[in-house]
Amino acid sequence: MKISIFEFMILFLKKIGWIVYRIWFYILVAIPIILLFPILVLFTISEKGYPYFFWIARNIWANFILYGMFCFPRIKREEKLEKNKSYMLVANHTSMLDIMLMLKVSKNPFVFVGKKELSKIPIFGFFYKRVCIMVDRSDARSRTAVYRRAQRRLGQGLSICIFPEGGVPDEAILLDKFKDGAFKMAIAHKIPIVPMTFYDNKKRFSFTFFSGFPGVTRAKVYAFFKTKDLKEEEKGALREEVRAVILSGLQGKF
């Protein structure tokens, strides 16, 4: 189907805007890291320094990116996190902005469990390797090592964040199937699961290159799922209950 010159120019200008918007995101990611590099390195020499690293990531880095992208966070809560308590944080995953929005949701320091491939991103990857729990999902030994590292971090009073879809789903899928890891770990360590829905990050900055635009980015934190009385064989039922809550959010109103 042929398009008019006017329609062609509109599409061309949109693509230029999307390219600029995407480049601008990576500039915003890099600037605070470069400016604060010595301090960030200092706080990652030892795991004891992680809470200070987290404070910078949450209050400076995440804000710099979200507000710099004109993506304004708006958060509703059915239940609040208690200070000095460990949780398992889970949400749907559709965007790099999910990292920044998760940081805005939780004042309690937490550690991301994420895919190994992110460590290859220049500048960001340097610290990602130092502070996150990386998993190679194709390697059974890597998946086992995640549990040991998570146990140590929980023992330090931190929380854990996992996007249980196990990666970024096809954008046509509203919410992919959940993996067991987050729920097995939460039951093993008797920590509450904090489900949340991220409503707008796919529209604001999806993984499709020619896409995205500024606006409000909303998150809803639901009532927590207690795990202290659950056994490992109940992880499947727990997984589906949590997924149903997050899915209902995506299908309903904020």
PDB file of C-alpha atoms in Angstrom:
ATOM      1  CA  MET A   1       0.000   0.000   0.000  1.00  0.00           C
ATOM      2  CA  LYS A   2       1.407   3.386  -1.040  1.00  0.00           C
ATOM      3  CA  ILE A   3       1.654   6.230   1.449  1.00  0.00           C
ATOM      4  CA  SER A   4       1.644   9.942   0.768  1.00  0.00           C
ATOM      5  CA  ILE A   5       4.719  12.151   1.110  1.00  0.00           C
ATOM      6  CA  PHE A   6       3.112  13.737   4.178  1.00  0.00           C
ATOM      7  CA  GLU A   7       2.606  10.330   5.841  1.00  0.00           C
ATOM      8  CA  PHE A   8       6.167   9.362   4.924  1.00  0.00           C
ATOM      9  CA  MET A   9       7.553  12.535   6.549  1.00  0.00           C
ATOM     10  CA  ILE A  10       5.494  11.966   9.714  1.00  0.00           C
ATOM     11  CA  LEU A  11       6.803   8.383   9.967  1.00  0.00           C
ATOM     12  CA  PHE A  12      10.363   9.553   9.293  1.00  0.00           C
ATOM     13  CA  LEU A  13      10.179  12.209  12.018  1.00  0.00           C
ATOM     14  CA  LYS A  14       8.720   9.669  14.457  1.00  0.00           C
ATOM     15  CA  LYS A  15      11.605   7.296  13.817  1.00  0.00           C
ATOM     16  CA  ILE A  16      14.130  10.092  14.351  1.00  0.00           C
ATOM     17  CA  GLY A  17      12.376  10.926  17.631  1.00  0.00           C
ATOM     18  CA  TRP A  18      12.456   7.284  18.753  1.00  0.00           C
ATOM     19  CA  ILE A  19      16.173   7.018  17.944  1.00  0.00           C
ATOM     20  CA  VAL A  20      16.944  10.195  19.917  1.00  0.00           C
ATOM     21  CA  TYR A  21      14.762   9.026  22.826  1.00  0.00           C
ATOM     22  CA  ARG A  22      16.577   5.676  22.973  1.00  0.00           C
ATOM     23  CA  ILE A  23      20.045   7.248  22.781  1.00  0.00           C
ATOM     24  CA  TRP A  24      19.003   9.746  25.472  1.00  0.00           C
ATOM     25  CA  PHE A  25      18.053   6.855  27.783  1.00  0.00           C
ATOM     26  CA  TYR A  26      21.530   5.323  27.595  1.00  0.00           C
ATOM     27  CA  ILE A  27      23.123   8.733  28.133  1.00  0.00           C
ATOM     28  CA  LEU A  28      21.035   9.152  31.288  1.00  0.00           C
ATOM     29  CA  VAL A  29      22.042   5.658  32.457  1.00  0.00           C
ATOM     30  CA  ALA A  30      25.724   6.474  31.993  1.00  0.00           C
ATOM     31  CA  ILE A  31      26.039  10.038  33.359  1.00  0.00           C
ATOM     32  CA  PRO A  32      25.481   9.340  37.109  1.00  0.00           C
ATOM     33  CA  ILE A  33      27.651   6.211  36.917  1.00  0.00           C
ATOM     34  CA  ILE A  34      30.530   8.124  35.318  1.00  0.00           C
ATOM     35  CA  LEU A  35      30.246  11.082  37.704  1.00  0.00           C
ATOM     36  CA  LEU A  36      29.989   8.888  40.809  1.00  0.00           C
ATOM     37  CA  PHE A  37      32.296   6.118  39.603  1.00  0.00           C
ATOM     38  CA  PRO A  38      34.900   6.314  42.441  1.00  0.00           C
ATOM     39  CA  ILE A  39      32.197   6.343  45.121  1.00  0.00           C
ATOM     40  CA  LEU A  40      30.318   3.466  43.513  1.00  0.00           C
ATOM     41  CA  VAL A  41      33.483   1.386  43.268  1.00  0.00           C
ATOM     42  CA  LEU A  42      34.187   2.087  46.942  1.00  0.00           C
ATOM     43  CA  PHE A  43      30.733   0.861  47.957  1.00  0.00           C
ATOM     44  CA  THR A  44      31.101  -2.343  45.915  1.00  0.00           C
ATOM     45  CA  ILE A  45      34.493  -3.416  47.273  1.00  0.00           C
ATOM     46  CA  SER A  46      32.692  -5.195  50.094  1.00  0.00           C
ATOM     47  CA  GLU A  47      29.129  -6.476  50.363  1.00  0.00           C
ATOM     48  CA  LYS A  48      28.837  -4.422  53.562  1.00  0.00           C
ATOM     49  CA  GLY A  49      28.826  -1.293  51.419  1.00  0.00           C
ATOM     50  CA  TYR A  50      25.861  -2.413  49.340  1.00  0.00           C
ATOM     51  CA  PRO A  51      23.149  -0.498  51.297  1.00  0.00           C
ATOM     52  CA  TYR A  52      24.993   2.749  50.465  1.00  0.00           C
ATOM     53  CA  PHE A  53      25.285   1.707  46.823  1.00  0.00           C
ATOM     54  CA  PHE A  54      21.558   0.939  46.828  1.00  0.00           C
ATOM     55  CA  TRP A  55      20.735   4.362  48.280  1.00  0.00           C
ATOM     56  CA  ILE A  56      22.588   6.058  45.410  1.00  0.00           C
ATOM     57  CA  ALA A  57      20.957   3.756  42.835  1.00  0.00           C
ATOM     58  CA  ARG A  58      17.493   4.462  44.203  1.00  0.00           C
ATOM     59  CA  ASN A  59      17.642   8.157  45.050  1.00  0.00           C
ATOM     60  CA  ILE A  60      20.018   9.473  42.391  1.00  0.00           C
ATOM     61  CA  TRP A  61      20.397   7.059  39.465  1.00  0.00           C
ATOM     62  CA  ALA A  62      16.765   5.902  39.148  1.00  0.00           C
ATOM     63  CA  ASN A  63      15.379   9.422  39.606  1.00  0.00           C
ATOM     64  CA  PHE A  64      17.868  10.858  37.107  1.00  0.00           C
ATOM     65  CA  ILE A  65      16.725   8.364  34.458  1.00  0.00           C
ATOM     66  CA  LEU A  66      12.976   8.360  35.088  1.00  0.00           C
ATOM     67  CA  TYR A  67      12.579  12.115  35.340  1.00  0.00           C
ATOM     68  CA  GLY A  68      15.159  12.680  32.620  1.00  0.00           C
ATOM     69  CA  MET A  69      13.026  10.511  30.315  1.00  0.00           C
ATOM     70  CA  PHE A  70       9.938  12.449  31.477  1.00  0.00           C
ATOM     71  CA  CYS A  71       8.534   9.192  32.840  1.00  0.00           C
ATOM     72  CA  PHE A  72       6.949  10.214  36.122  1.00  0.00           C
ATOM     73  CA  PRO A  73       6.490   7.373  38.665  1.00  0.00           C
ATOM     74  CA  ARG A  74       3.140   6.959  40.373  1.00  0.00           C
ATOM     75  CA  ILE A  75       2.839   4.183  42.958  1.00  0.00           C
ATOM     76  CA  LYS A  76      -0.189   2.777  44.789  1.00  0.00           C
ATOM     77  CA  ARG A  77       0.166   0.358  47.702  1.00  0.00           C
ATOM     78  CA  GLU A  78      -2.215  -2.080  49.353  1.00  0.00           C
ATOM     79  CA  GLU A  79       0.453  -2.935  51.937  1.00  0.00           C
ATOM     80  CA  LYS A  80       3.700  -1.240  52.917  1.00  0.00           C
ATOM     81  CA  LEU A  81       7.139  -2.770  53.315  1.00  0.00           C
ATOM     82  CA  GLU A  82       8.469  -2.874  56.853  1.00  0.00           C
ATOM     83  CA  LYS A  83      11.904  -1.462  57.493  1.00  0.00           C
ATOM     84  CA  ASN A  84      14.716  -3.990  58.119  1.00  0.00           C
ATOM     85  CA  LYS A  85      12.649  -6.896  56.818  1.00  0.00           C
ATOM     86  CA  SER A  86      13.432  -9.151  53.833  1.00  0.00           C
ATOM     87  CA  TYR A  87      10.990  -9.735  50.971  1.00  0.00           C
ATOM     88  CA  MET A  88      10.748 -11.370  47.570  1.00  0.00           C
ATOM     89  CA  LEU A  89       9.784  -8.642  45.078  1.00  0.00           C
ATOM     90  CA  VAL A  90       8.132  -9.806  41.842  1.00  0.00           C
ATOM     91  CA  ALA A  91       6.582  -7.954  38.894  1.00  0.00           C
ATOM     92  CA  ASN A  92       5.851  -8.257  35.198  1.00  0.00           C
ATOM     93  CA  HIS A  93       8.824  -7.426  32.956  1.00  0.00           C
ATOM     94  CA  THR A  94       8.537  -5.445  29.731  1.00  0.00           C
ATOM     95  CA  SER A  95      11.190  -2.725  29.779  1.00  0.00           C
ATOM     96  CA  MET A  96      14.586  -1.566  31.032  1.00  0.00           C
ATOM     97  CA  LEU A  97      12.588   1.013  32.998  1.00  0.00           C
ATOM     98  CA  ASP A  98      11.365  -1.853  35.206  1.00  0.00           C
ATOM     99  CA  ILE A  99      14.723  -1.706  36.997  1.00  0.00           C
ATOM    100  CA  MET A 100      14.363   1.981  37.848  1.00  0.00           C
ATOM    101  CA  LEU A 101      10.700   1.705  38.798  1.00  0.00           C
ATOM    102  CA  MET A 102      11.430  -1.248  41.094  1.00  0.00           C
ATOM    103  CA  LEU A 103      14.074   0.873  42.820  1.00  0.00           C
ATOM    104  CA  LYS A 104      11.448   3.574  43.367  1.00  0.00           C
ATOM    105  CA  VAL A 105       8.971   1.064  44.836  1.00  0.00           C
ATOM    106  CA  SER A 106      11.238  -0.299  47.579  1.00  0.00           C
ATOM    107  CA  LYS A 107      13.142   1.729  50.156  1.00  0.00           C
ATOM    108  CA  ASN A 108      14.359  -1.569  51.607  1.00  0.00           C
ATOM    109  CA  PRO A 109      17.675  -2.486  49.964  1.00  0.00           C
ATOM    110  CA  PHE A 110      17.284  -5.436  47.606  1.00  0.00           C
ATOM    111  CA  VAL A 111      19.387  -7.349  45.112  1.00  0.00           C
ATOM    112  CA  PHE A 112      18.273  -8.117  41.577  1.00  0.00           C
ATOM    113  CA  VAL A 113      18.489 -11.655  40.201  1.00  0.00           C
ATOM    114  CA  GLY A 114      18.940 -11.135  36.476  1.00  0.00           C
ATOM    115  CA  LYS A 115      20.216 -12.605  33.268  1.00  0.00           C
ATOM    116  CA  LYS A 116      23.945 -12.772  32.676  1.00  0.00           C
ATOM    117  CA  GLU A 117      23.688 -11.010  29.296  1.00  0.00           C
ATOM    118  CA  LEU A 118      23.093  -7.606  30.936  1.00  0.00           C
ATOM    119  CA  SER A 119      26.660  -7.640  32.217  1.00  0.00           C
ATOM    120  CA  LYS A 120      27.787  -6.935  28.626  1.00  0.00           C
ATOM    121  CA  ILE A 121      26.201  -3.455  28.576  1.00  0.00           C
ATOM    122  CA  PRO A 122      29.049  -0.885  28.692  1.00  0.00           C
ATOM    123  CA  ILE A 123      29.482   0.977  32.032  1.00  0.00           C
ATOM    124  CA  PHE A 124      26.212  -0.380  33.478  1.00  0.00           C
ATOM    125  CA  GLY A 125      27.470  -3.945  33.148  1.00  0.00           C
ATOM    126  CA  PHE A 126      30.564  -3.236  35.239  1.00  0.00           C
ATOM    127  CA  PHE A 127      28.450  -2.620  38.356  1.00  0.00           C
ATOM    128  CA  TYR A 128      25.758  -5.103  37.393  1.00  0.00           C
ATOM    129  CA  LYS A 129      28.336  -7.896  37.736  1.00  0.00           C
ATOM    130  CA  ARG A 130      29.451  -6.589  41.124  1.00  0.00           C
ATOM    131  CA  VAL A 131      26.123  -6.104  42.862  1.00  0.00           C
ATOM    132  CA  CYS A 132      23.506  -8.333  41.192  1.00  0.00           C
ATOM    133  CA  ILE A 133      23.031 -12.094  41.298  1.00  0.00           C
ATOM    134  CA  MET A 134      23.554 -13.205  37.711  1.00  0.00           C
ATOM    135  CA  VAL A 135      22.034 -16.360  36.308  1.00  0.00           C
ATOM    136  CA  ASP A 136      22.752 -18.244  33.115  1.00  0.00           C
ATOM    137  CA  ARG A 137      19.426 -20.003  32.576  1.00  0.00           C
ATOM    138  CA  SER A 138      21.009 -22.522  30.208  1.00  0.00           C
ATOM    139  CA  ASP A 139      23.378 -23.707  32.946  1.00  0.00           C
ATOM    140  CA  ALA A 140      21.972 -25.825  35.797  1.00  0.00           C
ATOM    141  CA  ARG A 141      25.016 -25.074  37.983  1.00  0.00           C
ATOM    142  CA  SER A 142      24.441 -21.350  37.553  1.00  0.00           C
ATOM    143  CA  ARG A 143      20.828 -21.702  38.658  1.00  0.00           C
ATOM    144  CA  THR A 144      21.941 -23.640  41.746  1.00  0.00           C
ATOM    145  CA  ALA A 145      24.540 -20.998  42.604  1.00  0.00           C
ATOM    146  CA  VAL A 146      21.795 -18.342  42.588  1.00  0.00           C
ATOM    147  CA  TYR A 147      20.191 -19.957  45.640  1.00  0.00           C
ATOM    148  CA  ARG A 148      23.461 -19.929  47.586  1.00  0.00           C
ATOM    149  CA  ARG A 149      24.146 -16.269  46.812  1.00  0.00           C
ATOM    150  CA  ALA A 150      20.555 -15.286  47.567  1.00  0.00           C
ATOM    151  CA  GLN A 151      20.710 -17.080  50.901  1.00  0.00           C
ATOM    152  CA  ARG A 152      23.818 -15.108  51.847  1.00  0.00           C
ATOM    153  CA  ARG A 153      22.215 -11.800  50.844  1.00  0.00           C
ATOM    154  CA  LEU A 154      19.024 -12.585  52.748  1.00  0.00           C
ATOM    155  CA  GLY A 155      21.211 -13.386  55.747  1.00  0.00           C
ATOM    156  CA  GLN A 156      22.537  -9.827  55.475  1.00  0.00           C
ATOM    157  CA  GLY A 157      18.989  -8.471  55.826  1.00  0.00           C
ATOM    158  CA  LEU A 158      18.487  -7.632  52.149  1.00  0.00           C
ATOM    159  CA  SER A 159      15.512  -8.444  49.934  1.00  0.00           C
ATOM    160  CA  ILE A 160      15.557 -10.180  46.550  1.00  0.00           C
ATOM    161  CA  CYS A 161      13.932  -9.041  43.303  1.00  0.00           C
ATOM    162  CA  ILE A 162      13.109 -11.488  40.512  1.00  0.00           C
ATOM    163  CA  PHE A 163      11.051 -10.948  37.373  1.00  0.00           C
ATOM    164  CA  PRO A 164       9.435 -14.408  37.328  1.00  0.00           C
ATOM    165  CA  GLU A 165       8.625 -14.508  33.619  1.00  0.00           C
ATOM    166  CA  GLY A 166      12.262 -15.578  33.354  1.00  0.00           C
ATOM    167  CA  GLY A 167      13.159 -13.007  30.736  1.00  0.00           C
ATOM    168  CA  VAL A 168      11.395 -10.478  28.550  1.00  0.00           C
ATOM    169  CA  PRO A 169       8.360 -12.052  26.859  1.00  0.00           C
ATOM    170  CA  ASP A 170       7.155 -11.409  23.340  1.00  0.00           C
ATOM    171  CA  GLU A 171       5.502  -7.969  23.443  1.00  0.00           C
ATOM    172  CA  ALA A 172       2.293  -9.481  22.104  1.00  0.00           C
ATOM    173  CA  ILE A 173       2.023 -11.517  25.330  1.00  0.00           C
ATOM    174  CA  LEU A 174       0.374  -9.601  28.155  1.00  0.00           C
ATOM    175  CA  LEU A 175       1.957 -11.763  30.874  1.00  0.00           C
ATOM    176  CA  ASP A 176       4.062 -14.846  30.204  1.00  0.00           C
ATOM    177  CA  LYS A 177       4.172 -18.012  32.317  1.00  0.00           C
ATOM    178  CA  PHE A 178       6.096 -17.705  35.585  1.00  0.00           C
ATOM    179  CA  LYS A 179       9.177 -19.718  36.524  1.00  0.00           C
ATOM    180  CA  ASP A 180       9.390 -21.437  39.917  1.00  0.00           C
ATOM    181  CA  GLY A 181      12.593 -19.862  41.232  1.00  0.00           C
ATOM    182  CA  ALA A 182      11.213 -16.848  43.115  1.00  0.00           C
ATOM    183  CA  PHE A 183       8.508 -18.905  44.814  1.00  0.00           C
ATOM    184  CA  LYS A 184      10.751 -21.819  45.724  1.00  0.00           C
ATOM    185  CA  MET A 185      13.253 -19.361  47.227  1.00  0.00           C
ATOM    186  CA  ALA A 186      10.584 -17.417  49.141  1.00  0.00           C
ATOM    187  CA  ILE A 187       9.192 -20.605  50.683  1.00  0.00           C
ATOM    188  CA  ALA A 188      12.655 -21.896  51.558  1.00  0.00           C
ATOM    189  CA  HIS A 189      13.548 -18.655  53.362  1.00  0.00           C
ATOM    190  CA  LYS A 190      10.050 -17.973  54.760  1.00  0.00           C
ATOM    191  CA  ILE A 191       9.932 -14.439  53.340  1.00  0.00           C
ATOM    192  CA  PRO A 192       6.763 -12.685  52.099  1.00  0.00           C
ATOM    193  CA  ILE A 193       6.219 -12.293  48.360  1.00  0.00           C
ATOM    194  CA  VAL A 194       5.429  -8.746  47.222  1.00  0.00           C
ATOM    195  CA  PRO A 195       3.551  -8.858  43.895  1.00  0.00           C
ATOM    196  CA  MET A 196       3.293  -5.718  41.794  1.00  0.00           C
ATOM    197  CA  THR A 197       2.025  -4.670  38.392  1.00  0.00           C
ATOM    198  CA  PHE A 198       3.948  -2.262  36.181  1.00  0.00           C
ATOM    199  CA  TYR A 199       1.335  -0.755  33.881  1.00  0.00           C
ATOM    200  CA  ASP A 200       3.076   1.607  31.490  1.00  0.00           C
ATOM    201  CA  ASN A 201       6.746   0.731  30.979  1.00  0.00           C
ATOM    202  CA  LYS A 202       6.048  -1.206  27.780  1.00  0.00           C
ATOM    203  CA  LYS A 203       4.503   1.954  26.290  1.00  0.00           C
ATOM    204  CA  ARG A 204       7.143   4.279  27.691  1.00  0.00           C
ATOM    205  CA  PHE A 205      10.266   2.334  26.668  1.00  0.00           C
ATOM    206  CA  SER A 206       9.784  -1.170  25.328  1.00  0.00           C
ATOM    207  CA  PHE A 207      12.469  -3.425  23.893  1.00  0.00           C
ATOM    208  CA  THR A 208      11.227  -2.617  20.374  1.00  0.00           C
ATOM    209  CA  PHE A 209      13.713  -0.084  19.019  1.00  0.00           C
ATOM    210  CA  PHE A 210      11.277   2.236  17.252  1.00  0.00           C
ATOM    211  CA  SER A 211       8.882   2.842  20.123  1.00  0.00           C
ATOM    212  CA  GLY A 212       8.360   4.782  23.340  1.00  0.00           C
ATOM    213  CA  PHE A 213       7.179   8.163  24.557  1.00  0.00           C
ATOM    214  CA  PRO A 214       7.146  10.087  27.871  1.00  0.00           C
ATOM    215  CA  GLY A 215       4.351  10.054  30.425  1.00  0.00           C
ATOM    216  CA  VAL A 216       3.283   8.694  33.812  1.00  0.00           C
ATOM    217  CA  THR A 217       4.584   5.231  34.653  1.00  0.00           C
ATOM    218  CA  ARG A 218       2.403   3.488  37.221  1.00  0.00           C
ATOM    219  CA  ALA A 219       3.080   0.669  39.654  1.00  0.00           C
ATOM    220  CA  LYS A 220       0.669  -1.045  42.025  1.00  0.00           C
ATOM    221  CA  VAL A 221       1.884  -3.015  45.039  1.00  0.00           C
ATOM    222  CA  TYR A 222      -0.593  -5.658  46.198  1.00  0.00           C
ATOM    223  CA  ALA A 223      -1.129  -7.317  49.556  1.00  0.00           C
ATOM    224  CA  PHE A 224       1.764  -9.631  50.369  1.00  0.00           C
ATOM    225  CA  PHE A 225       1.677 -13.420  50.167  1.00  0.00           C
ATOM    226  CA  LYS A 226       2.905 -15.052  53.369  1.00  0.00           C
ATOM    227  CA  THR A 227       5.064 -18.155  52.959  1.00  0.00           C
ATOM    228  CA  LYS A 228       6.036 -19.162  56.499  1.00  0.00           C
ATOM    229  CA  ASP A 229       3.511 -22.026  56.637  1.00  0.00           C
ATOM    230  CA  LEU A 230       4.048 -23.270  53.074  1.00  0.00           C
ATOM    231  CA  LYS A 231       6.030 -26.285  51.886  1.00  0.00           C
ATOM    232  CA  GLU A 232       8.108 -26.521  48.722  1.00  0.00           C
ATOM    233  CA  GLU A 233       5.550 -28.711  46.948  1.00  0.00           C
ATOM    234  CA  GLU A 234       3.075 -25.812  47.231  1.00  0.00           C
ATOM    235  CA  LYS A 235       5.245 -23.500  45.121  1.00  0.00           C
ATOM    236  CA  GLY A 236       3.245 -24.207  41.963  1.00  0.00           C
ATOM    237  CA  ALA A 237      -0.047 -23.123  43.490  1.00  0.00           C
ATOM    238  CA  LEU A 238       1.615 -20.056  45.023  1.00  0.00           C
ATOM    239  CA  ARG A 239       3.165 -19.174  41.667  1.00  0.00           C
ATOM    240  CA  GLU A 240      -0.199 -19.252  39.912  1.00  0.00           C
ATOM    241  CA  GLU A 241      -1.916 -17.241  42.658  1.00  0.00           C
ATOM    242  CA  VAL A 242       0.688 -14.492  42.426  1.00  0.00           C
ATOM    243  CA  ARG A 243       0.549 -14.496  38.631  1.00  0.00           C
ATOM    244  CA  ALA A 244      -3.252 -14.190  38.724  1.00  0.00           C
ATOM    245  CA  VAL A 245      -2.999 -11.079  40.918  1.00  0.00           C
ATOM    246  CA  ILE A 246      -0.480  -9.384  38.606  1.00  0.00           C
ATOM    247  CA  LEU A 247      -2.478 -10.368  35.516  1.00  0.00           C
ATOM    248  CA  SER A 248      -5.714  -8.998  36.994  1.00  0.00           C
ATOM    249  CA  GLY A 249      -3.920  -5.692  37.449  1.00  0.00           C
ATOM    250  CA  LEU A 250      -2.836  -5.603  33.822  1.00  0.00           C
ATOM    251  CA  GLN A 251      -6.375  -6.405  32.700  1.00  0.00           C
ATOM    252  CA  GLY A 252      -8.076  -3.956  35.066  1.00  0.00           C
ATOM    253  CA  LYS A 253      -7.776  -0.383  36.256  1.00  0.00           C
ATOM    254  CA  PHE A 254      -5.019   1.251  38.272  1.00  0.00           C
TER     255      PHE A 254
END
